[in-house]
Short mmCIF file of C-alpha atoms in Angstrom, two decimals:
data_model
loop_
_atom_site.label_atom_id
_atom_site.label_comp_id
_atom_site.label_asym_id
_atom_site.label_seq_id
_atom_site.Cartn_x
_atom_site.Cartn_y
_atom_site.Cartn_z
CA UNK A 54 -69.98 47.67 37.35
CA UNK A 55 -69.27 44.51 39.03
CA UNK A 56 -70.71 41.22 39.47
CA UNK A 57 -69.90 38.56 41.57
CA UNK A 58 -70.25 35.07 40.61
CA UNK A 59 -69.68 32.07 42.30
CA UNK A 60 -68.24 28.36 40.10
CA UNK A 61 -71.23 25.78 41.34
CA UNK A 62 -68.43 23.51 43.40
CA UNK A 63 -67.63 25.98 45.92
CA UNK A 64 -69.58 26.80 49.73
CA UNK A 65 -69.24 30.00 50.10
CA UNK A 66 -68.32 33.74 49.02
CA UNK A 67 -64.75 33.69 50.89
CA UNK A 68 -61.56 34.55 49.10
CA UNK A 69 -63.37 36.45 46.09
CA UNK A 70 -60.59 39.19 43.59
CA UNK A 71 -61.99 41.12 40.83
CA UNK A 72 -60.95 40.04 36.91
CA UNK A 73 -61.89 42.68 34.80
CA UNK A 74 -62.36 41.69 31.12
CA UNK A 75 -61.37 44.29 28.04
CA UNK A 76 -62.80 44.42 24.48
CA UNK A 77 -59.81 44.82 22.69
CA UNK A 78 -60.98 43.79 19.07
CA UNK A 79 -61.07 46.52 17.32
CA UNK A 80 -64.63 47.64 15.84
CA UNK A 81 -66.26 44.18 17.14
CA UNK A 82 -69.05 43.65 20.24
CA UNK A 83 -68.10 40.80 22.53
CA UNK A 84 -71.49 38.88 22.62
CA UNK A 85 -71.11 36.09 24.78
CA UNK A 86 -68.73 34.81 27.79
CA UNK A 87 -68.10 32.10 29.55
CA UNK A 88 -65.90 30.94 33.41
CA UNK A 89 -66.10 28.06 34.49
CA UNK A 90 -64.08 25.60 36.38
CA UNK A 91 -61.84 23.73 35.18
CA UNK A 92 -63.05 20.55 37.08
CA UNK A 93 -66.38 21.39 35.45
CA UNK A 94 -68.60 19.40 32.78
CA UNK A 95 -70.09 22.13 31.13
CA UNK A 96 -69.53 25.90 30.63
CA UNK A 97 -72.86 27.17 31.64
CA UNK A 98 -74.54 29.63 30.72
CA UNK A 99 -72.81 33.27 29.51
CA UNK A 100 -71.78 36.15 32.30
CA UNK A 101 -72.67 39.41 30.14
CA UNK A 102 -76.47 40.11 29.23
CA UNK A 103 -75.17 42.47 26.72
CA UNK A 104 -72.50 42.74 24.21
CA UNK A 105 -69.64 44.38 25.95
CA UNK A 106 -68.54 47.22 22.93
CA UNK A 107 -64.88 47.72 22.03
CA UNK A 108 -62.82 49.49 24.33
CA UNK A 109 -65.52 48.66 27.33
CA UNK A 110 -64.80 46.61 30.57
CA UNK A 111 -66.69 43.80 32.29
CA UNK A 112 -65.34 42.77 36.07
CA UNK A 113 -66.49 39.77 37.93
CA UNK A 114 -65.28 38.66 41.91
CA UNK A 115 -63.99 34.99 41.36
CA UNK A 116 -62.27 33.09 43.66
CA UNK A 117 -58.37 31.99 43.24
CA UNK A 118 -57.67 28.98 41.27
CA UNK A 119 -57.82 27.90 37.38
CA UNK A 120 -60.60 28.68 35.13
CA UNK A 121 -61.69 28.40 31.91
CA UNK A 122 -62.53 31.10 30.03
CA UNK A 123 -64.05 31.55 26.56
CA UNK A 124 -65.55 34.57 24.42
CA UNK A 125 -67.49 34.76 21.22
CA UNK A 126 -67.16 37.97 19.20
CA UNK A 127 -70.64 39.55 16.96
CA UNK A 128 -68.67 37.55 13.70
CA UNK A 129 -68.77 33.94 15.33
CA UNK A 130 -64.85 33.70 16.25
CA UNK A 131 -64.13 32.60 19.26
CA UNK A 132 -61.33 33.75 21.95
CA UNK A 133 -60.14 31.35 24.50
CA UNK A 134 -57.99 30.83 27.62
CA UNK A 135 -57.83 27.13 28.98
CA UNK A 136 -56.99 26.87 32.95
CA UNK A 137 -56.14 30.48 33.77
CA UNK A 138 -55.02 30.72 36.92
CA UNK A 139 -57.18 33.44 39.24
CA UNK A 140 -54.64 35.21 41.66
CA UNK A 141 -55.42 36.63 44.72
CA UNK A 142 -55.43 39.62 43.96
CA UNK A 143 -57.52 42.11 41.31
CA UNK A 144 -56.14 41.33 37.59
CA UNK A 145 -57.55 42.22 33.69
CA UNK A 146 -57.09 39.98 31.12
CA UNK A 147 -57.39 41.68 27.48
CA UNK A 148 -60.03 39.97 25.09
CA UNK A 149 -57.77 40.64 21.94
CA UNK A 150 -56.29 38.42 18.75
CA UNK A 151 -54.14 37.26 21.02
CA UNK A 152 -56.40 34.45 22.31
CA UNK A 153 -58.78 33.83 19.16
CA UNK A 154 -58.65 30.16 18.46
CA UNK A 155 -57.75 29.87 15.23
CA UNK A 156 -56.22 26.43 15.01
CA UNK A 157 -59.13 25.09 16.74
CA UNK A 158 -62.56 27.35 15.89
CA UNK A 159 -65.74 26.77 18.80
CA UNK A 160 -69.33 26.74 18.11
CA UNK A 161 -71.75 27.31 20.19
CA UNK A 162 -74.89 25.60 20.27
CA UNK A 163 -74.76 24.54 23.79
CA UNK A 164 -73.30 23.81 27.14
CA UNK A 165 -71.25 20.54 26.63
CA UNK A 166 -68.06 19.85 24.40
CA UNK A 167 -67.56 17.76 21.46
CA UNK A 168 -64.46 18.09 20.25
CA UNK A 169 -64.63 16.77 16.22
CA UNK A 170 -61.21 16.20 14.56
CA UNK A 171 -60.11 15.51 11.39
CA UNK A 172 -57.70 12.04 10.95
CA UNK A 173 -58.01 11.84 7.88
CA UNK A 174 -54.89 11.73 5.71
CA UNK A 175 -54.45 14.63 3.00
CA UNK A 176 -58.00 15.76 2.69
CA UNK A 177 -59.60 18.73 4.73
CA UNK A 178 -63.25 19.15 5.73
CA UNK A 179 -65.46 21.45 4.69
CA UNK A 180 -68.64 20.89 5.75
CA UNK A 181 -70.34 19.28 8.83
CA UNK A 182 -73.50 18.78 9.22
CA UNK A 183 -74.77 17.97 13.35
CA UNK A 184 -78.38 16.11 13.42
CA UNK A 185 -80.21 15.21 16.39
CA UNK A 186 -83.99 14.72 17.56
CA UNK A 187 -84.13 17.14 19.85
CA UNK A 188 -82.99 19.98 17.24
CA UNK A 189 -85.83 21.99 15.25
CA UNK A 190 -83.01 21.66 12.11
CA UNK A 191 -79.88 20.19 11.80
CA UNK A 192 -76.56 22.22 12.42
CA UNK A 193 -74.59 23.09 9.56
CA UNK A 194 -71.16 24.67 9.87
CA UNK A 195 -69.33 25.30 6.31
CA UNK A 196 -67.58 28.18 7.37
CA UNK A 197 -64.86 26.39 8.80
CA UNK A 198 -61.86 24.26 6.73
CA UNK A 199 -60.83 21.50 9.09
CA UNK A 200 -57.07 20.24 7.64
CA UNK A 201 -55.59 17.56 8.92
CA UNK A 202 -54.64 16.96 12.38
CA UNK A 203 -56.57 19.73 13.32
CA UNK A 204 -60.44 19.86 15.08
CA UNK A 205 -63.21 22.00 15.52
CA UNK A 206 -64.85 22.16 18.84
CA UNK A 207 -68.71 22.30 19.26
CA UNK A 208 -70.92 22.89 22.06
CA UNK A 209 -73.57 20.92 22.64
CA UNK A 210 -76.73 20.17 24.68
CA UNK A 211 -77.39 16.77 26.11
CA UNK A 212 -78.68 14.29 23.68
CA UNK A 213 -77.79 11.87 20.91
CA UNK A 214 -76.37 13.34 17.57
CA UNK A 215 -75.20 12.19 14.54
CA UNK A 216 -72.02 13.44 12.40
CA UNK A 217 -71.95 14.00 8.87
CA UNK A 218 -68.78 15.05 7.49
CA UNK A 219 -68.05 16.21 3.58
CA UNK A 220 -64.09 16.82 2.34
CA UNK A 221 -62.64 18.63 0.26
CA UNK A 222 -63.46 16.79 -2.61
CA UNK A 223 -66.68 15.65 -1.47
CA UNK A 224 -66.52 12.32 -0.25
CA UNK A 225 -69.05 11.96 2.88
CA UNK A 226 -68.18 10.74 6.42
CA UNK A 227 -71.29 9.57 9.16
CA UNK A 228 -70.85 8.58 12.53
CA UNK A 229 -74.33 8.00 14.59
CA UNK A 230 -75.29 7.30 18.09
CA UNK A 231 -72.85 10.65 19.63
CA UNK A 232 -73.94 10.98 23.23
CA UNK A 233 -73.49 14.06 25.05
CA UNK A 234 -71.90 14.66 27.07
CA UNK A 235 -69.61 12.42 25.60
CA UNK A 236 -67.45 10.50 27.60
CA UNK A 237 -63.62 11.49 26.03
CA UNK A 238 -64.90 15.10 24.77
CA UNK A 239 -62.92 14.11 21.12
CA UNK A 240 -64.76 12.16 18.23
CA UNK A 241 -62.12 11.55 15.21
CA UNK A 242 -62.77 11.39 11.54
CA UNK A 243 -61.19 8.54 9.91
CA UNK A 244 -61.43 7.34 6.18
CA UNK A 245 -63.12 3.90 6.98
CA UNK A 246 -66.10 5.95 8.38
CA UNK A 247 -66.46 6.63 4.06
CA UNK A 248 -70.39 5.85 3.34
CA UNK A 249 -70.04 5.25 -0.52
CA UNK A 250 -66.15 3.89 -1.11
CA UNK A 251 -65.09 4.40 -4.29
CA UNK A 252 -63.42 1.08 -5.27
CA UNK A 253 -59.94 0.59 -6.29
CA UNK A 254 -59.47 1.98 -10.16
CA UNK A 255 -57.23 -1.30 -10.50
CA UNK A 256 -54.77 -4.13 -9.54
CA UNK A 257 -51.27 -4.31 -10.78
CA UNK A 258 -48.36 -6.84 -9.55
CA UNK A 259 -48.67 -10.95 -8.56
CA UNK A 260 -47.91 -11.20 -4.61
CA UNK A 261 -49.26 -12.97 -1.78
CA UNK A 262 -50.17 -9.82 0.68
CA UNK A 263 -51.70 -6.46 -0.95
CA UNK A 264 -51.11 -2.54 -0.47
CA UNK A 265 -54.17 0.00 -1.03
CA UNK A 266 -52.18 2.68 -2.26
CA UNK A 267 -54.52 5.78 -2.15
CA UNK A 268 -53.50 9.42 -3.64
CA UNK A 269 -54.26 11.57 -0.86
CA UNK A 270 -52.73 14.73 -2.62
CA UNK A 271 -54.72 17.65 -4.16
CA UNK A 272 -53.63 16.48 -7.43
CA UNK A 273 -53.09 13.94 -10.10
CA UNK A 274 -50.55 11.38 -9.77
CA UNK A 275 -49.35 10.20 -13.03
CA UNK A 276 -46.37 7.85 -12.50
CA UNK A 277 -45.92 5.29 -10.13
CA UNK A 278 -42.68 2.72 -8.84
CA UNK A 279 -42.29 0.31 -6.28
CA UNK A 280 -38.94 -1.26 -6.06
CA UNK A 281 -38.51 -3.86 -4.17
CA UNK A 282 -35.18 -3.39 -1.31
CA UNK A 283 -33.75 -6.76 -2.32
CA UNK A 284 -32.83 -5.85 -6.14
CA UNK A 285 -35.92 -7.96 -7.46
CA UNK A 286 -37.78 -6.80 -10.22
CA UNK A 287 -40.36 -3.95 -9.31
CA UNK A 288 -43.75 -2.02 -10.45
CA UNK A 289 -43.33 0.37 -12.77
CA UNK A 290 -46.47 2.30 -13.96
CA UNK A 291 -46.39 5.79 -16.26
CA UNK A 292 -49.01 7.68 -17.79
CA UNK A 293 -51.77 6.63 -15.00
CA UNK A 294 -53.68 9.11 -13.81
CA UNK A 295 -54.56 8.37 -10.37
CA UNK A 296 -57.13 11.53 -9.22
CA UNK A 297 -57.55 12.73 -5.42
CA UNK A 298 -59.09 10.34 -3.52
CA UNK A 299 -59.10 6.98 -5.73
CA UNK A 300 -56.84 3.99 -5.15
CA UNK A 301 -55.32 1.41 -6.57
CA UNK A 302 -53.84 -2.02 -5.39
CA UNK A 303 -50.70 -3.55 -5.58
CA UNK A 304 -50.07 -7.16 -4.92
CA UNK A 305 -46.42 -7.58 -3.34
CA UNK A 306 -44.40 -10.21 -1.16
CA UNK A 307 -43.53 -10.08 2.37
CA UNK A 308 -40.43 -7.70 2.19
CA UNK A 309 -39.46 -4.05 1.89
CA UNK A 310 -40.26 -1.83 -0.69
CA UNK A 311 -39.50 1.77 -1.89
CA UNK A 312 -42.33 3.48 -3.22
CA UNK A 313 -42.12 6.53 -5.71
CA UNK A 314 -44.66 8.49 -6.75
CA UNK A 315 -44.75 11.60 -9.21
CA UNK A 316 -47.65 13.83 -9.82
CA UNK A 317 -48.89 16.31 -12.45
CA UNK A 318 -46.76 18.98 -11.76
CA UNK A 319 -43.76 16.58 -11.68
CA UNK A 320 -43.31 17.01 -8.16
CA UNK A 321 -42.49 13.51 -6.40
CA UNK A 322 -43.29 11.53 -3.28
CA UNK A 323 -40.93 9.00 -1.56
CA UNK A 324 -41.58 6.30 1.38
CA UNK A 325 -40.27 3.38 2.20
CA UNK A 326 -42.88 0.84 3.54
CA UNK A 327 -42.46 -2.77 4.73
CA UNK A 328 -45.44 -5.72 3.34
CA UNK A 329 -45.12 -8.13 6.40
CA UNK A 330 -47.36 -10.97 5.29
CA UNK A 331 -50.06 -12.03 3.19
CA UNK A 332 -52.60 -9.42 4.62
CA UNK A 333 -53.80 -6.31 2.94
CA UNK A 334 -52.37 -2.57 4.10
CA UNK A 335 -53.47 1.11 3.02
CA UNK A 336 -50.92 3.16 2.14
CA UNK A 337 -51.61 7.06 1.81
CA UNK A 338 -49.53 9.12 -0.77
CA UNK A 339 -50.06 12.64 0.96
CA UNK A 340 -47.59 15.57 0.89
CA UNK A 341 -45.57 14.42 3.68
CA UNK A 342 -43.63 12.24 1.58
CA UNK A 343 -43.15 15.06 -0.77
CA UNK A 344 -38.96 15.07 -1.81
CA UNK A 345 -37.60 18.90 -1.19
CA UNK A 346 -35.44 20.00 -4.65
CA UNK A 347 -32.72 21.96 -3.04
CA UNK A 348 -30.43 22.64 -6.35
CA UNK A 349 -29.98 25.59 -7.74
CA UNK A 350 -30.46 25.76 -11.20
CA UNK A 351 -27.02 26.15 -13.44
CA UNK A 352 -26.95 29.74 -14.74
CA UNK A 353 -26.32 29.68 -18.67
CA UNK A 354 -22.53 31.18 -17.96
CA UNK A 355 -21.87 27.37 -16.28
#
């Protein structure tokens, strides 16, 4: 069967070719799907009344030019193609793993976008928790792990929301006052946006300016060094036991520094970081810093 369907910015019928949609995840209904324009706000509301089965075919008259186009499956995973370009002339696209957003999961509870992502350094999120007036609960997605660098995207209908994030190792994140639509589309998770800080677990060396060093690993870190570049005596601390997620300060001069860290499983962390004046800086120890062994082990005939 076909349906024709119109995006809300254009006059008339003219110029209309048929894209015919295919369910090919295997043993899964399609239940919702969404075209819209790309020079549209929202998505609107879905273009199947039914679940379209596996195997089965949807086709809709559109007119040429880029869409967006975006499918939820019966298990909540979403499948998504950002400005497709409509020929002009009849074409199928197949709904298959292909296009299922892994990297960046959608929700949908709405119309609107909010894309939330996660800057914080080292620590994923697990749990986020939507609350708004205008919602009979709040919206809870824990389904999801958010790393680093990454986002989730949620839709939304207009209002004001608030953002409660939890990571990995619980630590809670709030950001209030969220209007949708919201002006950018992306709202970022950052560590200031902490409500209960843990404070620093202590304060080693005698300088004028100050660096937060936080372990941002999934691990212990049990030895720390800083060395100062210009051959002066540096920090030297063993046996600590610096958990995920706590801090410590250390009071240096303006210059550069090498900083070494080693954790539980004896696997270490280098940077090299510059203290420019008497302020204080945070400096993450996550696993980009991590030093790559390439040896080979001697064999006992060596």
């Amino acid at each position: 069967m076909i349906f024709i369907f119109l995006f809300s910015s254009l006059p008339d019928r003219i110029n209309l070719h048929n894209l015919t949609f295919i369910n090919r995840v295997r043993d899964v209904q399609i239940v919702s799907l969404y075209i819209w324009g790309s020079d549209q706000p929202d998505k609107g509301d879905s273009w199947i009344a039914t679940a379209l089965q596996p195997d089965c075919a949807v086709t809709f008259s559109l007119p040429s030019g880029k869409c967006n186009l975006l499918a939820f499956d019966e298990l909540g995973n979403s499948y998504g193609i950002a400005g497709n370009i409509q020929k002009n002339a009849p074409d199928t696209i197949l709904i298959d793993l292909e296009y299922i957003t892994f990297g960046r999961p959608n929700v949908d509870y709405g119309q609107y976008l909010l894309n939330l992502t996660n800057s914080l350094n080292g620590f994923a999120l697990d749990t986020l928790i939507l609350s708004s007036a205008q919602l009979d609960e709040d919206i809870v997605l824990d389904n999801f792990r958010i790393f680093p660098g990454n986002s989730i995207i949620v839709w939304l209908e207009k209002g004001i929301y608030s953002v409660s994030a939890v990571d990995q190792i619980g630590r809670t994140y709030s950001i209030d006052n969220i209007i949708i639509p919201h002006e950018n589309r992306i709202v970022s998770i950052f560590s200031n946006m902490v409500t209960a800080p843990e404070p620093p677990i202590g304060i080693t060396g005698n300088g004028t300016g100050s660096f937060l060093i936080e372990n941002c690993l999934p691990i212990a870190i049990t030895e720390l060094q800083i060395v100062p570049q210009n051959g002066s005596d540096g920090i030297y601390l063993d046996s600590i036991a610096l958990q995920p997620g706590e801090s410590m300060i250390a009071n240096l001069n303006p210059g550069f520094y090498a900083v070494l860290a080693t954790d539980e499983s004896n696997a270490e962390y280098y940077v090299s970081v510059e203290q420019q004046d008497t302020g204080i800086s945070r400096l993450p120890i996550t696993i980009e810093y991590l030093k790559h062994d390439f040896s080979f082990s001697k064999s006992s005939e060596d």
